[in-house]
CSV table of C-alpha atoms in Angstrom, one decimal:
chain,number,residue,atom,x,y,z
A,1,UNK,CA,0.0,0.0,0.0
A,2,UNK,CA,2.8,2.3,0.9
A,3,UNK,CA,4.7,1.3,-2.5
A,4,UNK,CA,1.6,2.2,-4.1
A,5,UNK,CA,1.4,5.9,-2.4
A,6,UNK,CA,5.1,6.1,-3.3
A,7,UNK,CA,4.7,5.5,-6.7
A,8,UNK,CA,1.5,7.5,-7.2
A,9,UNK,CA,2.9,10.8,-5.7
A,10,UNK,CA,5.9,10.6,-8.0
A,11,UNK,CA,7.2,13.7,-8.7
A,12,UNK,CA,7.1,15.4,-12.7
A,13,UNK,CA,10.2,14.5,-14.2
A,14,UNK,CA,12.6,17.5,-14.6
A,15,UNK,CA,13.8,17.1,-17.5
A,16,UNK,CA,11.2,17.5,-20.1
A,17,UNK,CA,12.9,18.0,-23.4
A,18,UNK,CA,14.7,14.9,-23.1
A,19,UNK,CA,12.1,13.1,-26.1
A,20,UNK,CA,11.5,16.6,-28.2
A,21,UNK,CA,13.4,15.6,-31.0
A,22,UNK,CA,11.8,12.0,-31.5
A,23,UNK,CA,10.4,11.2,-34.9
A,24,UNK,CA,8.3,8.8,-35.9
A,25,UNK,CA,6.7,8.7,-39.2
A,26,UNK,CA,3.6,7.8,-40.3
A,27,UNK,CA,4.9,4.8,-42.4
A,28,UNK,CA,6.7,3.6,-39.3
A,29,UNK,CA,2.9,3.5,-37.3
A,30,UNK,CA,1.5,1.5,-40.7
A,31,UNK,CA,4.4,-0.9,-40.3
A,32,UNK,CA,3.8,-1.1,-36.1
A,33,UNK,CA,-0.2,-2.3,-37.3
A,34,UNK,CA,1.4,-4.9,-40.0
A,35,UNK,CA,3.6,-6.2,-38.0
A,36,UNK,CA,1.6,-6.4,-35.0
A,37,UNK,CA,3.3,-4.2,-32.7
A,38,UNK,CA,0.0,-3.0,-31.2
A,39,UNK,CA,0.6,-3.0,-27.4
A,40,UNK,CA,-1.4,-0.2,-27.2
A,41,UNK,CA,-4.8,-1.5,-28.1
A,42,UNK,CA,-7.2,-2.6,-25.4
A,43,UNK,CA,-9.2,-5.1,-26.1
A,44,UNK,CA,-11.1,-4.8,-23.1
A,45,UNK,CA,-11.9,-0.6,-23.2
A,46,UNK,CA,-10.2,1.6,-21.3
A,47,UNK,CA,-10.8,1.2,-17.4
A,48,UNK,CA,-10.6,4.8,-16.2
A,49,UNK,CA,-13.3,5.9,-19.1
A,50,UNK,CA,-15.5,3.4,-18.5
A,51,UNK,CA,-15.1,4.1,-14.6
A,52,UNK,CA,-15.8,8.2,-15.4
A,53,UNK,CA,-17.8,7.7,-18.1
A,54,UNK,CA,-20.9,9.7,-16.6
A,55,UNK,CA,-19.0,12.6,-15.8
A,56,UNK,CA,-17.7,12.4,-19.2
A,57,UNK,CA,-21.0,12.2,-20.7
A,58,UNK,CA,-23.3,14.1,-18.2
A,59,UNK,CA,-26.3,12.0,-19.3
A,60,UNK,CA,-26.5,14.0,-22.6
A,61,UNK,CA,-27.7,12.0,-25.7
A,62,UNK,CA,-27.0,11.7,-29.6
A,63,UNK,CA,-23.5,13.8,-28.9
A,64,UNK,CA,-20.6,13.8,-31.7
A,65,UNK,CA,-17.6,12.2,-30.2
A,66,UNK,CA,-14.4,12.4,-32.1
A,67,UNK,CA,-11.3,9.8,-31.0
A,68,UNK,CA,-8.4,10.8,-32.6
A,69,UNK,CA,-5.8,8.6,-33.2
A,70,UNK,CA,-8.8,5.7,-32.6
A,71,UNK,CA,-6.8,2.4,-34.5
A,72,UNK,CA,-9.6,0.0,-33.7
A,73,UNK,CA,-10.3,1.1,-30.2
A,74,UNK,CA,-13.4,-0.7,-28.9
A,75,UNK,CA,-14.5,2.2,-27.5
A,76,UNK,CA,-16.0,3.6,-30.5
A,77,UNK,CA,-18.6,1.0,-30.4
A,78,UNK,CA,-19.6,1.6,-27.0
A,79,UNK,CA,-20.4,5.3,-27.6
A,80,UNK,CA,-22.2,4.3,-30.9
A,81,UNK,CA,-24.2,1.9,-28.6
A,82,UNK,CA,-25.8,5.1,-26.8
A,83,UNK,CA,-26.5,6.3,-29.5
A,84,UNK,CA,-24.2,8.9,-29.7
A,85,UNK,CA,-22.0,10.1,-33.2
A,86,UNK,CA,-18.4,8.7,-33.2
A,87,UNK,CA,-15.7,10.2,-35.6
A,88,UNK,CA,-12.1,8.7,-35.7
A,89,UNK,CA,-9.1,9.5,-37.5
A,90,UNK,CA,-6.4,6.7,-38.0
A,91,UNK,CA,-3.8,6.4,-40.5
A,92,UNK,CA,-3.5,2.5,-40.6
A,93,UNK,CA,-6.2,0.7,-42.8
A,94,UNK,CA,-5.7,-2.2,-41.2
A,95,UNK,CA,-6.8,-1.2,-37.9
A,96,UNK,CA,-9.7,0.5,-39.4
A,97,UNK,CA,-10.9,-2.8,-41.2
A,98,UNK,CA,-9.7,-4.7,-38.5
A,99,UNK,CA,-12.3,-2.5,-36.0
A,100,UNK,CA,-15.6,-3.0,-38.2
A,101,UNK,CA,-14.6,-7.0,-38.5
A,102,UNK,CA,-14.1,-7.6,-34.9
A,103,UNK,CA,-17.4,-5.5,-34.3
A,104,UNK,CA,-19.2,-7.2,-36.6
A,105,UNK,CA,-20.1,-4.1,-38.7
A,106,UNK,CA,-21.1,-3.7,-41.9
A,107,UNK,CA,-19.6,-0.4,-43.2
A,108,UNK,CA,-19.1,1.6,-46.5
A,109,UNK,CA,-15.7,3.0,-48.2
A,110,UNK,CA,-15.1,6.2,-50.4
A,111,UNK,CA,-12.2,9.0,-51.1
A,112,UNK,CA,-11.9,11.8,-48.9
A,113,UNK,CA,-12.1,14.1,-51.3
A,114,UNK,CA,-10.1,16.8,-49.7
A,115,UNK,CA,-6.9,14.5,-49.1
A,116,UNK,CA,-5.4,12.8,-51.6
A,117,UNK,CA,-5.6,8.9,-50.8
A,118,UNK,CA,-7.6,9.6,-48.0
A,119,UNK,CA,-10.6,7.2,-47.3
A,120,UNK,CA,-13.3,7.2,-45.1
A,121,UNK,CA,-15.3,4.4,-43.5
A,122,UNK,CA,-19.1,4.5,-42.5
A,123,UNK,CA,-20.6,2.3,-40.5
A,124,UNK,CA,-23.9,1.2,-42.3
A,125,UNK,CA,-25.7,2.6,-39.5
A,126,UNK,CA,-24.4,6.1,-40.0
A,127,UNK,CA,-23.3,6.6,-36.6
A,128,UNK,CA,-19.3,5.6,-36.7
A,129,UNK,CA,-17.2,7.2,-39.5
A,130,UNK,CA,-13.7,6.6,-39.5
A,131,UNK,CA,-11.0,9.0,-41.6
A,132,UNK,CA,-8.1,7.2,-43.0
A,133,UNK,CA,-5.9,9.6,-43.2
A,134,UNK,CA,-2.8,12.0,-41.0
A,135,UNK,CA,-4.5,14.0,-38.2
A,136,UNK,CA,-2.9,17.1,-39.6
A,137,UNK,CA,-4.7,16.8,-43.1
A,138,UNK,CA,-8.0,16.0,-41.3
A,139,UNK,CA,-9.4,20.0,-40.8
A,140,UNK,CA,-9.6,20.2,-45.0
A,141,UNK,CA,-12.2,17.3,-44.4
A,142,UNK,CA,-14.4,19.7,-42.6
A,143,UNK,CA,-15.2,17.2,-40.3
A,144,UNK,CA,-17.5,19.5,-37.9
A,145,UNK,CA,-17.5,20.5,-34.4
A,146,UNK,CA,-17.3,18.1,-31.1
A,147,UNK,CA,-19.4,17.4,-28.3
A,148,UNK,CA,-16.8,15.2,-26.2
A,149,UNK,CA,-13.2,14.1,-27.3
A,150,UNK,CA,-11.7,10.9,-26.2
A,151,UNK,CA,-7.8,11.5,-26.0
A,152,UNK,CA,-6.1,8.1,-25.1
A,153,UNK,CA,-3.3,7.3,-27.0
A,154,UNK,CA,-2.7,10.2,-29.2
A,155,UNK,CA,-1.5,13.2,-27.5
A,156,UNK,CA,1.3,10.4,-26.0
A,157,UNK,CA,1.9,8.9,-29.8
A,158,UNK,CA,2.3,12.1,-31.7
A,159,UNK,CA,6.2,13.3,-32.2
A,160,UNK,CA,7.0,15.9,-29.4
A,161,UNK,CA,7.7,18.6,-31.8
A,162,UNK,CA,4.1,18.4,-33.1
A,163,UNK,CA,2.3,18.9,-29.7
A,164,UNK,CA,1.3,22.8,-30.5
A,165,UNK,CA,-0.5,22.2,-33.9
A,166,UNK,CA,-1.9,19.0,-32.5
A,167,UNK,CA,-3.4,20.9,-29.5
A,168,UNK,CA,-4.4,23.5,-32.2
A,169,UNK,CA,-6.5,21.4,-34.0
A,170,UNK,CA,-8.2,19.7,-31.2
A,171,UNK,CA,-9.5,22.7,-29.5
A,172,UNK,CA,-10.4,24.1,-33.0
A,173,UNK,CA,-12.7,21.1,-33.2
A,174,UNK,CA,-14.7,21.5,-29.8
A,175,UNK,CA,-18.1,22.9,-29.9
A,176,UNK,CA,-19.1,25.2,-26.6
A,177,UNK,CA,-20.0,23.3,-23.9
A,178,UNK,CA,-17.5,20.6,-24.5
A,179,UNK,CA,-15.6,18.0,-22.3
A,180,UNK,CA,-12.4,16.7,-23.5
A,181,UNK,CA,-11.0,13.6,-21.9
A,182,UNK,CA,-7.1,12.9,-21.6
A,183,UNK,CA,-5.1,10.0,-20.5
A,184,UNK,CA,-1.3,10.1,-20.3
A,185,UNK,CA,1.5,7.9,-18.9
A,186,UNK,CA,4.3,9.4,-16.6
A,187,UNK,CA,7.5,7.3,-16.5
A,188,UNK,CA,11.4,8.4,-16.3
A,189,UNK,CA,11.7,9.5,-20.1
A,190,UNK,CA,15.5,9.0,-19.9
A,191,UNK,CA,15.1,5.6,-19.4
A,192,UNK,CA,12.7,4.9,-22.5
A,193,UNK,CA,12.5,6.7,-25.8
A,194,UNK,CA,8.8,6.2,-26.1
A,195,UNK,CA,6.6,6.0,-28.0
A,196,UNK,CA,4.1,6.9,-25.5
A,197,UNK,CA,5.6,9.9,-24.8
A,198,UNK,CA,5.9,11.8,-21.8
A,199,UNK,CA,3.9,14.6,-21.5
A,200,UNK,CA,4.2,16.5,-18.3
A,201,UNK,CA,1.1,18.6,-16.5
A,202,UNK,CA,2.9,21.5,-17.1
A,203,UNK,CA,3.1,21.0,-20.7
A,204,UNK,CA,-0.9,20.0,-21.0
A,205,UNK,CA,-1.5,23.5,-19.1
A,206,UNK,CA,0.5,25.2,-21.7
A,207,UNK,CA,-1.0,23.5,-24.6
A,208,UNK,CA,-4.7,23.7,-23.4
A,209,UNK,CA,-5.0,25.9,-20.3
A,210,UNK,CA,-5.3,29.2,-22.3
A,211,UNK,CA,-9.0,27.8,-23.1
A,212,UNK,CA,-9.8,24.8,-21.0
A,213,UNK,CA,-10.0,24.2,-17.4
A,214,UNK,CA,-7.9,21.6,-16.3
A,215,UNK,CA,-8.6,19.2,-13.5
A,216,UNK,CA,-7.2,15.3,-12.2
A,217,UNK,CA,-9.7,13.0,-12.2
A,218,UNK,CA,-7.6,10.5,-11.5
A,219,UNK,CA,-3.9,8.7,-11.6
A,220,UNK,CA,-3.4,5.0,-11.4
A,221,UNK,CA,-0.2,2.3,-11.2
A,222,UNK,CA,-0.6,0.7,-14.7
A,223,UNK,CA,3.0,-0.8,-14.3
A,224,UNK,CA,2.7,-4.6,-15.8
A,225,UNK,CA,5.6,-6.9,-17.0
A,226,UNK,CA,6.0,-6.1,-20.6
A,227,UNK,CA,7.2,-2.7,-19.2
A,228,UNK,CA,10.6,-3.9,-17.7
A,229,UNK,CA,11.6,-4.5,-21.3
A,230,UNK,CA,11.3,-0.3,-21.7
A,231,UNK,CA,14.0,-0.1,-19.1
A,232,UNK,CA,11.2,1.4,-16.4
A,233,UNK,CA,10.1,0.8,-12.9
A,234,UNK,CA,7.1,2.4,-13.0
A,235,UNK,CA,4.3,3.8,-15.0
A,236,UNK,CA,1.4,6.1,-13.9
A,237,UNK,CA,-1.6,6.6,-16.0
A,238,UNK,CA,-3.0,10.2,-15.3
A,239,UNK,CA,-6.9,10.5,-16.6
A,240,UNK,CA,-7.4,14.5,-17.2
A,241,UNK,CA,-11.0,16.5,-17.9
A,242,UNK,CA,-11.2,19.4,-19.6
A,243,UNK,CA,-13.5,21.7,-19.8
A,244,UNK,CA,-14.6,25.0,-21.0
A,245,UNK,CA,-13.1,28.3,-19.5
């Protein structure tokens, strides 16, 4: 108990440029999806957002809820289920196929006629559409304005040096009144190179405090086996809601 206490009152890690100049490009995520280097999918959901889902989603109904980064998160489903709207953007195929097979949905393809080789993917219900495409090239889709935004996985996958126009475009796709849920990992970023990355509180206030208020909800020991091969001894998940200043 006292280990645990320890570990979840770690303290920021000083040291936060020591990832800024790590690149990964998109063909190197395509090749993680073919390969099956997909550690990062939960086939089970995410705990802490199905734990805080109702403060996430206030009992409001038929909201548009856009996951970026989403691979095949089964997540997706679970909003559609409640009949809310659920936009992703992913640039593997695969894991875009590969979430409307292991949902059993039927779904649709055409271009995105904005991005060159672009696709998107409809569910044949309507209510799940999935952009194949970079996250940078998605606002010439003129995708809309969000209700909620699910943020697991992609704030800690994009390259360091891309934080700022990623932050950009998420806020520029909220709609008022929004809730914006984060999850990021805190580890000793000297010890591994990531990805996941290390993004610091200090760093989410200065990429999102200027129009969001920021608060905890919660931080958890996620530490599991596979991690001693990142050269770590621990790993705290930190689940963040945003809301509207």
């Amino acid at each position: 108990m006292d280990k645990t206490r320890t570990f979840l009152d770690v303290k920021e890690y000083p040291d936060t440029e020591v990832q800024k100049n790590r690149v990964l490009t998109l063909e190197e995520w395509q090749e993680k999806w073919v390969s099956r280097r997909i550690g990062f999918h939960q086939e089970q959901g995410h705990k802490l957002l199905k734990k805080h889902l109702d403060t996430f989603l206030k009992g409001e109904n038929g909201l548009r809820v856009f996951f970026p980064l989403c691979g095949k998160a089964v997540e997706m489903k679970w909003f559609a289920d409640r009949g809310h709207s659920v936009v992703g953007v992913e640039i593997s195929e695969l894991g875009i196929r590969e979430f409307f097979a292991e949902q059993n949905l039927s779904y649709t393809e055409e271009p995105i006629v904005e991005i060159p080789g672009g696709k998107i993917f409809k569910s044949s219900s309507g209510n799940i559409s999935l952009y194949c495409c970079s996250l940078f090239d998605l606002p010439r889709a003129n995708i809309g304005k969000f209700d909620r935004i699910w943020d697991r996985g992609a704030l800690v996958a994009i390259n360091p040096g891309d934080r700022e126009r990623y932050a950009d475009i998420m806020l520029s796709l909220t709609r008022k009144g929004f809730h914006y849920l984060l999850a990021v990992l805190c580890y000793d970023p000297t010890k591994h190179a990531g990805p996941p990355f290390y993004v610091p509180e200090a760093e989410i206030k200065k990429l999102f405090g200027s129009i969001c208020n920021i608060h905890c909800l919660e931080k958890v020991d996620v530490f599991e086996e596979q991690h001693k091969s990142w050269g770590i001894d621990y790993i705290i998940e930190k689940l963040y809601l945003f809301t509207e200043k």
